[in-house]
Tab-separated table of C-alpha atoms in Angstrom:
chain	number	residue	atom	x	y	z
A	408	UNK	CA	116.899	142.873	22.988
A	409	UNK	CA	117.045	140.751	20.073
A	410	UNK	CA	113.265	140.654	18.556
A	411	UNK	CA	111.799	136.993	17.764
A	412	UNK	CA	108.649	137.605	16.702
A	413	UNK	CA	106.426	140.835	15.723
A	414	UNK	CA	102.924	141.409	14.382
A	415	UNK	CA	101.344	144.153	13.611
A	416	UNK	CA	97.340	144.574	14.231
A	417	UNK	CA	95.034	147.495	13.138
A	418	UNK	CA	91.957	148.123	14.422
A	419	UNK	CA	88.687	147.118	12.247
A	420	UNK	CA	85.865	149.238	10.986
A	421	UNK	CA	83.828	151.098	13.624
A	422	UNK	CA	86.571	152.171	15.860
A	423	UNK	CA	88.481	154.993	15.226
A	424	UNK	CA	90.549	155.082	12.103
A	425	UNK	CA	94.299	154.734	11.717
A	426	UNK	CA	94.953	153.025	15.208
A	427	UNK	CA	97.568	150.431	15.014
A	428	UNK	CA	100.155	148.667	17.146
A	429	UNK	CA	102.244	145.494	17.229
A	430	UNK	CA	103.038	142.512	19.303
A	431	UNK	CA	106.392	141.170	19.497
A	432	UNK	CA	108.437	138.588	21.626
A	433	UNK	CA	111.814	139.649	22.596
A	434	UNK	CA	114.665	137.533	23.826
A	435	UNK	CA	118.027	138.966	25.522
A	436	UNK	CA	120.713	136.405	27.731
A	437	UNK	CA	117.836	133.857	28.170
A	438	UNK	CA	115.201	136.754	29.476
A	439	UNK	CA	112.073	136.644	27.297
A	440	UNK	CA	109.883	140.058	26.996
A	441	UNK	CA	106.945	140.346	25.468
A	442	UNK	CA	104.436	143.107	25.230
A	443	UNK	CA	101.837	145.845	23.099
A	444	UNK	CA	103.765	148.950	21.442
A	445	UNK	CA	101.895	151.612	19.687
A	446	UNK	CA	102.187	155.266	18.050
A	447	UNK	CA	100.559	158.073	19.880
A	448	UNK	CA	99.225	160.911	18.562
A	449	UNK	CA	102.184	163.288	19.055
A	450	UNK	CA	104.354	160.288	17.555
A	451	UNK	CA	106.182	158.608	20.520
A	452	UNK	CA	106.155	155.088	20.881
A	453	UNK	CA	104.163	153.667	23.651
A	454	UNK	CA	105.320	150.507	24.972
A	455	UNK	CA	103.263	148.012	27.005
A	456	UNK	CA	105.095	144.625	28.798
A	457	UNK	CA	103.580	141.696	29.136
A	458	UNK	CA	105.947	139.924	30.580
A	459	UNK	CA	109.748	140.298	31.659
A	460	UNK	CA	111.415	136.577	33.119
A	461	UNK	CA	112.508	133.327	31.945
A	462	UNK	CA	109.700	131.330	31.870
A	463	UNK	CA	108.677	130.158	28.265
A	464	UNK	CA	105.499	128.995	29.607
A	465	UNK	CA	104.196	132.189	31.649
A	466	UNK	CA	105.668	133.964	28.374
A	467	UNK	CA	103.479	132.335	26.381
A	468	UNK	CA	100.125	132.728	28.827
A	469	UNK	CA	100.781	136.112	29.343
A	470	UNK	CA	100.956	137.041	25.250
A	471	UNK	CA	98.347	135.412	24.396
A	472	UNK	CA	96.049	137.287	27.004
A	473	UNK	CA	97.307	140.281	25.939
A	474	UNK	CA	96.613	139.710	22.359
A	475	UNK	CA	93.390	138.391	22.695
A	476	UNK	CA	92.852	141.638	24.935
A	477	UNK	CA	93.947	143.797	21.907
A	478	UNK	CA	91.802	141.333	19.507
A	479	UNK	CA	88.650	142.052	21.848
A	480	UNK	CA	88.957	145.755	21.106
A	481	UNK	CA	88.848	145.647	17.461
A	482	UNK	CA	92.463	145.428	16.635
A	483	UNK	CA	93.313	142.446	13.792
A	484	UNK	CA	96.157	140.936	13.004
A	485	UNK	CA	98.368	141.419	9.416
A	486	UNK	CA	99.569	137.296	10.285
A	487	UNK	CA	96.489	134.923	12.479
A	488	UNK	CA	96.898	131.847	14.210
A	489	UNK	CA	98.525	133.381	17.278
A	490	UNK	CA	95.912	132.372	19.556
A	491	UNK	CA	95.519	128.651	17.580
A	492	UNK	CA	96.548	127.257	14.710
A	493	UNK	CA	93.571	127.650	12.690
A	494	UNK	CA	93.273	131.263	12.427
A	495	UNK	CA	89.784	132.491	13.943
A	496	UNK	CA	88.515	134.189	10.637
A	497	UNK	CA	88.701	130.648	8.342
A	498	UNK	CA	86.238	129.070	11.319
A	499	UNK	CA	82.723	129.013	10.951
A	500	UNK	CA	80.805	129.879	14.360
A	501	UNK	CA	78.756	126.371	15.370
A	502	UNK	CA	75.275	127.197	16.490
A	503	UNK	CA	75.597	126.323	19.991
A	504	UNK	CA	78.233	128.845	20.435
A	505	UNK	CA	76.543	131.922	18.942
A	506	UNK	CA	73.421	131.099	21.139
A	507	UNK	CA	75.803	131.294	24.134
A	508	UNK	CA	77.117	134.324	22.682
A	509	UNK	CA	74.042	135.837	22.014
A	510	UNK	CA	72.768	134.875	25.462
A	511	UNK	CA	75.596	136.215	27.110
A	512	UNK	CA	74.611	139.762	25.532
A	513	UNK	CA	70.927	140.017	26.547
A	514	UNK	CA	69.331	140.600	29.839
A	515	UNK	CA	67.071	138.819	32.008
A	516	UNK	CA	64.409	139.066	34.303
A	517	UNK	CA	65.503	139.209	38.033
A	518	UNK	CA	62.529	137.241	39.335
A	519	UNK	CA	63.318	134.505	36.519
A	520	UNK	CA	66.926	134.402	37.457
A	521	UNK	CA	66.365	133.928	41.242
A	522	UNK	CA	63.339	131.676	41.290
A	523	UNK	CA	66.424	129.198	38.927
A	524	UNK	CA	68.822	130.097	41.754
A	525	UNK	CA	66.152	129.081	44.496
A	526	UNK	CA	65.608	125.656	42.528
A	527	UNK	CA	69.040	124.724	41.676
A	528	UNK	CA	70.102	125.624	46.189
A	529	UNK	CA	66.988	123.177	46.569
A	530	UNK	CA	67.939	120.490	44.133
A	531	UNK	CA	71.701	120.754	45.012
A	532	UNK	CA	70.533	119.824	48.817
A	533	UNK	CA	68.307	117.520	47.743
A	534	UNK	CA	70.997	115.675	45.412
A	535	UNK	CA	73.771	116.472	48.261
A	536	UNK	CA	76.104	117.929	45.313
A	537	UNK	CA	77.701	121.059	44.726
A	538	UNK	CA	75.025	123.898	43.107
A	539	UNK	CA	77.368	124.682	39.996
A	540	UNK	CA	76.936	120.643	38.944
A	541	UNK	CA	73.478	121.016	38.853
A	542	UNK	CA	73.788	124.202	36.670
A	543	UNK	CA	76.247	127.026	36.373
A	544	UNK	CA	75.165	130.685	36.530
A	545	UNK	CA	75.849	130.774	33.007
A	546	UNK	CA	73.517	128.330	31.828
A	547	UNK	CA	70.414	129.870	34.438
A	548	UNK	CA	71.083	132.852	32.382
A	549	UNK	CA	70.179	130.771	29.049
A	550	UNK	CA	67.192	129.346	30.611
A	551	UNK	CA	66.188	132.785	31.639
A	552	UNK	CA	66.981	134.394	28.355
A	553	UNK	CA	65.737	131.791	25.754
A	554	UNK	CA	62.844	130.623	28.376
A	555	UNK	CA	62.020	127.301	26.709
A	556	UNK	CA	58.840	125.792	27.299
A	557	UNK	CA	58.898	121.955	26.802
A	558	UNK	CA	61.742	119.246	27.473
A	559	UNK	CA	62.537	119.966	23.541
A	560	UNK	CA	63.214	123.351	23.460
A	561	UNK	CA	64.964	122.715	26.956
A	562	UNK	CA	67.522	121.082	24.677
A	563	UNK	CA	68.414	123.602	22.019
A	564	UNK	CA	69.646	126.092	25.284
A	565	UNK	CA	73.488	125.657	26.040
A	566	UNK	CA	74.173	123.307	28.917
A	567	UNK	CA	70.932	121.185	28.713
A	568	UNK	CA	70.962	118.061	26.463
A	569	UNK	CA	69.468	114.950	26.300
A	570	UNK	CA	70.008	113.995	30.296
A	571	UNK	CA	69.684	116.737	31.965
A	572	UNK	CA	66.837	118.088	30.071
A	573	UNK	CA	64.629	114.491	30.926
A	574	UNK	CA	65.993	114.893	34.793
A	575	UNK	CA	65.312	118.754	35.642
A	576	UNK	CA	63.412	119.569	32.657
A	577	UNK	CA	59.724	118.740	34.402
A	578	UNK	CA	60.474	121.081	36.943
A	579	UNK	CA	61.970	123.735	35.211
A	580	UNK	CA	59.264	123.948	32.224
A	581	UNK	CA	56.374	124.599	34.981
A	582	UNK	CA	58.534	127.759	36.384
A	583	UNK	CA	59.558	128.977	32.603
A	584	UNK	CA	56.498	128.575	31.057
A	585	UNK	CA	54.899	131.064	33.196
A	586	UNK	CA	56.989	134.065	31.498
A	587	UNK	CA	55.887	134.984	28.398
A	588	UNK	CA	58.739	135.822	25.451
A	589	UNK	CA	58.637	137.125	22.436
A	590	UNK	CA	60.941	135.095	20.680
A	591	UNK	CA	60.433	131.277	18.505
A	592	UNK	CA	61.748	128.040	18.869
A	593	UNK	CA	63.862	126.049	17.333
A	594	UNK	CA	66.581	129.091	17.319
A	595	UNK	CA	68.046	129.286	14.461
A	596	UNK	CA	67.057	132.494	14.151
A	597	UNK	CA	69.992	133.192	16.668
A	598	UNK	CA	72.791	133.240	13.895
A	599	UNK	CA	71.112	135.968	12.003
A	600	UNK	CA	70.420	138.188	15.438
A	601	UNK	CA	74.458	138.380	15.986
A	602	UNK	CA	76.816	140.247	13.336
A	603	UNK	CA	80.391	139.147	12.954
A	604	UNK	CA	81.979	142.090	14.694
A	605	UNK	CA	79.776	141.062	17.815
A	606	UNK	CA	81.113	137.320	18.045
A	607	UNK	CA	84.441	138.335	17.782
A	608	UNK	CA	84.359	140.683	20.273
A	609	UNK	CA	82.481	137.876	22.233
A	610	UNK	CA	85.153	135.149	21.281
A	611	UNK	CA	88.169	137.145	21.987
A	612	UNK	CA	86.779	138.089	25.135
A	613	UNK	CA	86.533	134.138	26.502
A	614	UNK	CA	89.992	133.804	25.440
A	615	UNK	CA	91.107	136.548	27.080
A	616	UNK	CA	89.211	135.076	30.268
A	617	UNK	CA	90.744	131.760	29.958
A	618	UNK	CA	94.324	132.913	29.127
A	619	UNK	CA	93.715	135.152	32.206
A	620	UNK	CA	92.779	132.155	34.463
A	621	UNK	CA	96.226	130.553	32.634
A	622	UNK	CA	98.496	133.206	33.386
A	623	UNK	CA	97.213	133.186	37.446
A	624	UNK	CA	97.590	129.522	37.804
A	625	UNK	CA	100.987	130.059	36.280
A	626	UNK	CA	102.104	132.513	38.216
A	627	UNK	CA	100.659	131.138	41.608
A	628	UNK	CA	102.416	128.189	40.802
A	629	UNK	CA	106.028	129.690	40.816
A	630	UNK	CA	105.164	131.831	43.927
A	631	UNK	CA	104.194	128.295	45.346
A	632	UNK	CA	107.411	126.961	43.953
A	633	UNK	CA	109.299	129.641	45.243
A	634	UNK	CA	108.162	129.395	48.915
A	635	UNK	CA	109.009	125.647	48.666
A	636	UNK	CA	112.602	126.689	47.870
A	637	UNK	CA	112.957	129.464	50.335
A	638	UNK	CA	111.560	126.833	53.388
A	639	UNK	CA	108.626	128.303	54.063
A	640	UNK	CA	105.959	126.512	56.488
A	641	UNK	CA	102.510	124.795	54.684
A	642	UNK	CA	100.907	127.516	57.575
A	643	UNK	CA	103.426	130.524	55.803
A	644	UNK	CA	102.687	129.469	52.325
A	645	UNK	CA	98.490	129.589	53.673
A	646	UNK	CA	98.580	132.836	54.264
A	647	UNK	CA	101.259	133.677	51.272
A	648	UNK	CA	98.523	132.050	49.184
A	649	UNK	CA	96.055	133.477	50.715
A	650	UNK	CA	94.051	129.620	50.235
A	651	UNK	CA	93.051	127.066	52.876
A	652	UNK	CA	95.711	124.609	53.732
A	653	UNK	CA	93.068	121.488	52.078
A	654	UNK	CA	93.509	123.643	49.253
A	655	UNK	CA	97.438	124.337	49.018
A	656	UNK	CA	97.918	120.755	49.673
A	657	UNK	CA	96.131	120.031	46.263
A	658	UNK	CA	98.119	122.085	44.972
A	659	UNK	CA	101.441	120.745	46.557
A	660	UNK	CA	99.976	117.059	45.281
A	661	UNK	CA	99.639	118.538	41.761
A	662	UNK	CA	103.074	119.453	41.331
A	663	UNK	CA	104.872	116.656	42.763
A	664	UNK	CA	102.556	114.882	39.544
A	665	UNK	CA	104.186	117.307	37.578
A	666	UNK	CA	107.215	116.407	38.985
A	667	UNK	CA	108.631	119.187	40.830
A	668	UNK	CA	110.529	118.810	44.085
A	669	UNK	CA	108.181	119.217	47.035
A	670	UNK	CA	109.634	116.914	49.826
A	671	UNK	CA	111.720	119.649	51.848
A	672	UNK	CA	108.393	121.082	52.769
A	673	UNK	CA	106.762	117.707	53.440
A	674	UNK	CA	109.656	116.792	55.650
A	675	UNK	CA	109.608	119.209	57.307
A	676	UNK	CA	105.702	119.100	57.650
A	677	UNK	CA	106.127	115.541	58.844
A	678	UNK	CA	109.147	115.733	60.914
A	679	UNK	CA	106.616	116.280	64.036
A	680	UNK	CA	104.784	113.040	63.004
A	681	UNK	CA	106.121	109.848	65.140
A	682	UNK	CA	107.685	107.744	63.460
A	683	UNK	CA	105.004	104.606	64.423
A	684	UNK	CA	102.148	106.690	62.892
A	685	UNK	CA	104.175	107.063	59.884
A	686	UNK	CA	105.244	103.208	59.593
A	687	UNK	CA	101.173	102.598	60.405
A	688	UNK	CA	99.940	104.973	57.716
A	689	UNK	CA	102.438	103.994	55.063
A	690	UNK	CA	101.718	100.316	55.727
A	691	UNK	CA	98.122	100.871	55.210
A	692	UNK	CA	99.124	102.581	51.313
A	693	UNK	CA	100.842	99.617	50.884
A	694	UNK	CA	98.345	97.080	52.047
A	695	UNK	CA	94.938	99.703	51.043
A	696	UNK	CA	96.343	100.972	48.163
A	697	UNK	CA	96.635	104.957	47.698
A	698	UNK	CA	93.653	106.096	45.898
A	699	UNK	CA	91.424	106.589	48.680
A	700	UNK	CA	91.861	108.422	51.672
A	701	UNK	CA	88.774	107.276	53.864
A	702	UNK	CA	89.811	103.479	54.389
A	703	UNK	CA	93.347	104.543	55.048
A	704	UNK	CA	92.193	107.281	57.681
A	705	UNK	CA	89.580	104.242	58.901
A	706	UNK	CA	92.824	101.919	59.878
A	707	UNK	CA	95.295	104.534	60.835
A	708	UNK	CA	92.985	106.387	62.952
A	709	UNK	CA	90.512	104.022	63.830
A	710	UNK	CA	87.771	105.583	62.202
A	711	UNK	CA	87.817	108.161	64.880
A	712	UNK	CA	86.934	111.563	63.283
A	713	UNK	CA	86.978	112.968	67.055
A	714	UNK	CA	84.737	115.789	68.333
A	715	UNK	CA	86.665	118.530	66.072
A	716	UNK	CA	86.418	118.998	62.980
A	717	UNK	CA	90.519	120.523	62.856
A	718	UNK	CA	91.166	117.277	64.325
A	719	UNK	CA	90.053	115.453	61.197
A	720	UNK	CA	91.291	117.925	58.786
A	721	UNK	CA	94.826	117.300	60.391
A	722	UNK	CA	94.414	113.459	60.030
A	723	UNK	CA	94.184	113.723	56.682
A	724	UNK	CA	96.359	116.590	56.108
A	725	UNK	CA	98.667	113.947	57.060
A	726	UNK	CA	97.601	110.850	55.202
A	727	UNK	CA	98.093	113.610	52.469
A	728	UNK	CA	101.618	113.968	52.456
A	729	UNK	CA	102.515	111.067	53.652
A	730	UNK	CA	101.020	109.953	49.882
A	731	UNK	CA	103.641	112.242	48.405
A	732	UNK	CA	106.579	110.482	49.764
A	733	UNK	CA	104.865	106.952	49.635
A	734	UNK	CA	104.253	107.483	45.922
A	735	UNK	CA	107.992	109.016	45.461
A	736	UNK	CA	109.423	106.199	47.501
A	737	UNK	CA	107.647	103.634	45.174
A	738	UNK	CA	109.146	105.466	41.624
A	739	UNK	CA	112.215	105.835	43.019
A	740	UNK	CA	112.220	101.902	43.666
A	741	UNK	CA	110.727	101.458	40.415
């Protein structure tokens, strides 16, 4: 294996002394390996990989989680910037992200955190949207840490500006202002309460989530991709998945954007489809336009959702890929 890259990190003050290792990228006939090797104590090399294949772009996802893994623990590198191209030591922290950080690290009352999760399943029914657009667990767990007691101090807590602060913050004041804390306002005092060595272990842990979530994606998408290839059924790659069929349709609609090859599946998922249902719905694209799926499932199907809910699923599980191959049809006459 012909090595392309290698970096060598050593772990910072307050872990134990002398531990070191290095990162490298590897390339051999087209097959990229990358991977974590370091000395252990009776002097053999201990290798961990990464990644062994030929995709650049799951290369890529999978070293950087592993190095901001390594990061996370302490270790730092001789050469930065592997994780983006400013290196992480020449960037000063912004306030809003040390309060996150520093909220992320203290606890919070249980009653405080589920008389917010009682308010938010109330509001989200109320508003008939999903619970995490009203607020995410994360930012309930501000609220409930930095307990702000007026619309103003609403908006110096991560998540709540201007907007949301004037819509929920009436509400939310008369349930937080009922807890006493024992911390001020405004909180600038925040970026004195966390030490360098804490943020970066706080940083390098988000990017090790979000390389994490990455690397999945990536990989579920060439298991997807693979399944295509091999003829497998939209029911097969369900339960390959392990998703619900609205979902893996998504996903089949994201990478014919992306412009990978999906239509053996979808003709074979519409080969049962008669052929007038087909000519209706793809007249109705034409006519309707594409974007929405409602009006076309209004004039195809009459507006009929039927009695069962599968029944509608199915109609536009349809309308669905019949989009892919209306949409392909139209580039390819482009």
């Amino acid at each position: 294996m012909k090595i392309v890259f290698l970096n060598r990190l050593e772990q910072g003050s307050g872990y134990p002394a002398g531990r070191e290792g290095q990162v490298f990228i590897g390339e051999e006939q087209g097959n990229w390996t990358a991977g974590w090797q370091e000395t252990a104590e009776n002097g053999d090399a201990e290798r961990t990989i990464w990644y062994e294949g030929t995709s650049w772009e799951e290369l890529l996802s999978s070293f950087r989680h592993g190095v901001a893994g390594r990061m996370k623990e302490g270790y730092r590198p001789m050469l930065d910037g592997m994780l983006e191209d400013t290196p992480f030591w020449e960037r000063k922290p912004q306030l809003q992200t040390l309060l996150q950080c520093y909220a992320d690290g203290q606890p919070a009352s249980d009653e405080v955190i589920e008389s917010l999760r009682v308010w938010r399943r109330t509001k989200a029914a109320e508003e008939k949207r999903p619970a995490y657009m009203i607020a995410t667990n994360r930012e309930l767990h501000g609220l409930a840490v930095f307990l702000p007691h007026n619309q103003a101090e609403m908006q110096q807590v991560p998540g709540f500006g201007k907007l949301k602060a004037e819509r929920y913050g009436v509400e939310l004041v008369a349930m937080l202002a009922k807890t006493e804390r024992s911390h001020s306002f405004p909180l600038d005092w925040v970026s004195g309460a966390v030490s360098a060595d804490q943020y970066a272990a706080w940083m390098f842990s988000q990017r090790e989530d979000r390389y994490g979530k990455s690397l999945s994606l990536i990989q579920e998408k060439r298991k997807l991709l693979a399944g295509i290839r091999e003829g497998s059924s939209l029911t097969e790659l369900a339960q390959q998945m392990q998703c619900a069929r609205r979902e893996l349709i998504a996903r089949i609609e994201q990478l014919d954007e992306e412009g990978y090859d999906v239509l053996p599946l979808i003709d074979q998922e519409l080969a049962a489809v008669p052929e007038q249902e087909k000519e209706v719905a793809l007249g109705a694209m034409d006519e309707l336009g594409d974007r929405f799926l409602k009006p076309l499932q209004q004039r195809v199907y009459g507006g009929q959702t039927g009695t069962e809910y599968a029944e509608t699923e199915r109609q536009y599980e349809k309308l669905r890929m019949l989009r892919i191959t209306f949409r392909r049809s139209r580039k390819i006459a482009i």
